[in-house]
Amino acid sequence: MENKKLTQEELQQIKEIQAKNQAVISELGQIELLKLQLKTRRQNAKEFLQELGKDEKALAESLEAAYGKGTIDLEKGEFIRYVEQAQVVE
């Protein structure tokens, strides 16, 4: 049995399919790499949020120790103390 030569067009089609296959493999690899990077970024953001929560709590405790319970008007830069209402006993 004798080997048969493929036509230039057939060879070109095979090469194009191989190139597209390589492009898809490369793209999937890039996607997986991005997923890993996003996972790392998400973890970093969660850790930052936890630290921010600790900082917020520490500041709130510090302000409460200094001024008592209340709220802060950031625009005026004022502390507004909570006024506890006396319970009416009937």
PDB file of N, CA, C and O in Angstrom, residues 84-90:
ATOM      1  N   GLU A  84     -30.511  58.877  77.857  1.00  0.00           N
ATOM      2  CA  GLU A  84     -31.374  57.752  78.215  1.00  0.00           C
ATOM      3  C   GLU A  84     -32.683  58.296  78.747  1.00  0.00           C
ATOM      4  O   GLU A  84     -32.703  59.183  79.585  1.00  0.00           O
ATOM      5  N   GLN A  85     -33.749  57.740  78.236  1.00  0.00           N
ATOM      6  CA  GLN A  85     -35.065  58.175  78.673  1.00  0.00           C
ATOM      7  C   GLN A  85     -35.456  57.388  79.926  1.00  0.00           C
ATOM      8  O   GLN A  85     -35.245  56.184  79.995  1.00  0.00           O
ATOM      9  N   ALA A  86     -35.983  58.093  80.873  1.00  0.00           N
ATOM     10  CA  ALA A  86     -36.429  57.451  82.110  1.00  0.00           C
ATOM     11  C   ALA A  86     -37.696  56.659  81.793  1.00  0.00           C
ATOM     12  O   ALA A  86     -38.578  57.120  81.081  1.00  0.00           O
ATOM     13  N   GLN A  87     -37.736  55.468  82.337  1.00  0.00           N
ATOM     14  CA  GLN A  87     -38.930  54.656  82.137  1.00  0.00           C
ATOM     15  C   GLN A  87     -40.018  55.114  83.109  1.00  0.00           C
ATOM     16  O   GLN A  87     -39.759  55.372  84.269  1.00  0.00           O
ATOM     17  N   VAL A  88     -41.207  55.227  82.569  1.00  0.00           N
ATOM     18  CA  VAL A  88     -42.327  55.655  83.372  1.00  0.00           C
ATOM     19  C   VAL A  88     -42.942  54.424  84.024  1.00  0.00           C
ATOM     20  O   VAL A  88     -43.282  53.466  83.352  1.00  0.00           O
ATOM     21  N   VAL A  89     -43.012  54.457  85.339  1.00  0.00           N
ATOM     22  CA  VAL A  89     -43.574  53.335  86.082  1.00  0.00           C
ATOM     23  C   VAL A  89     -44.999  53.727  86.478  1.00  0.00           C
ATOM     24  O   VAL A  89     -45.225  54.748  87.084  1.00  0.00           O
ATOM     25  N   GLU A  90     -45.922  52.900  86.087  1.00  0.00           N
ATOM     26  CA  GLU A  90     -47.329  53.222  86.408  1.00  0.00           C
ATOM     27  C   GLU A  90     -47.803  52.429  87.564  1.00  0.00           C
ATOM     28  O   GLU A  90     -47.442  51.391  87.904  1.00  0.00           O
TER      29      GLU A  90
END
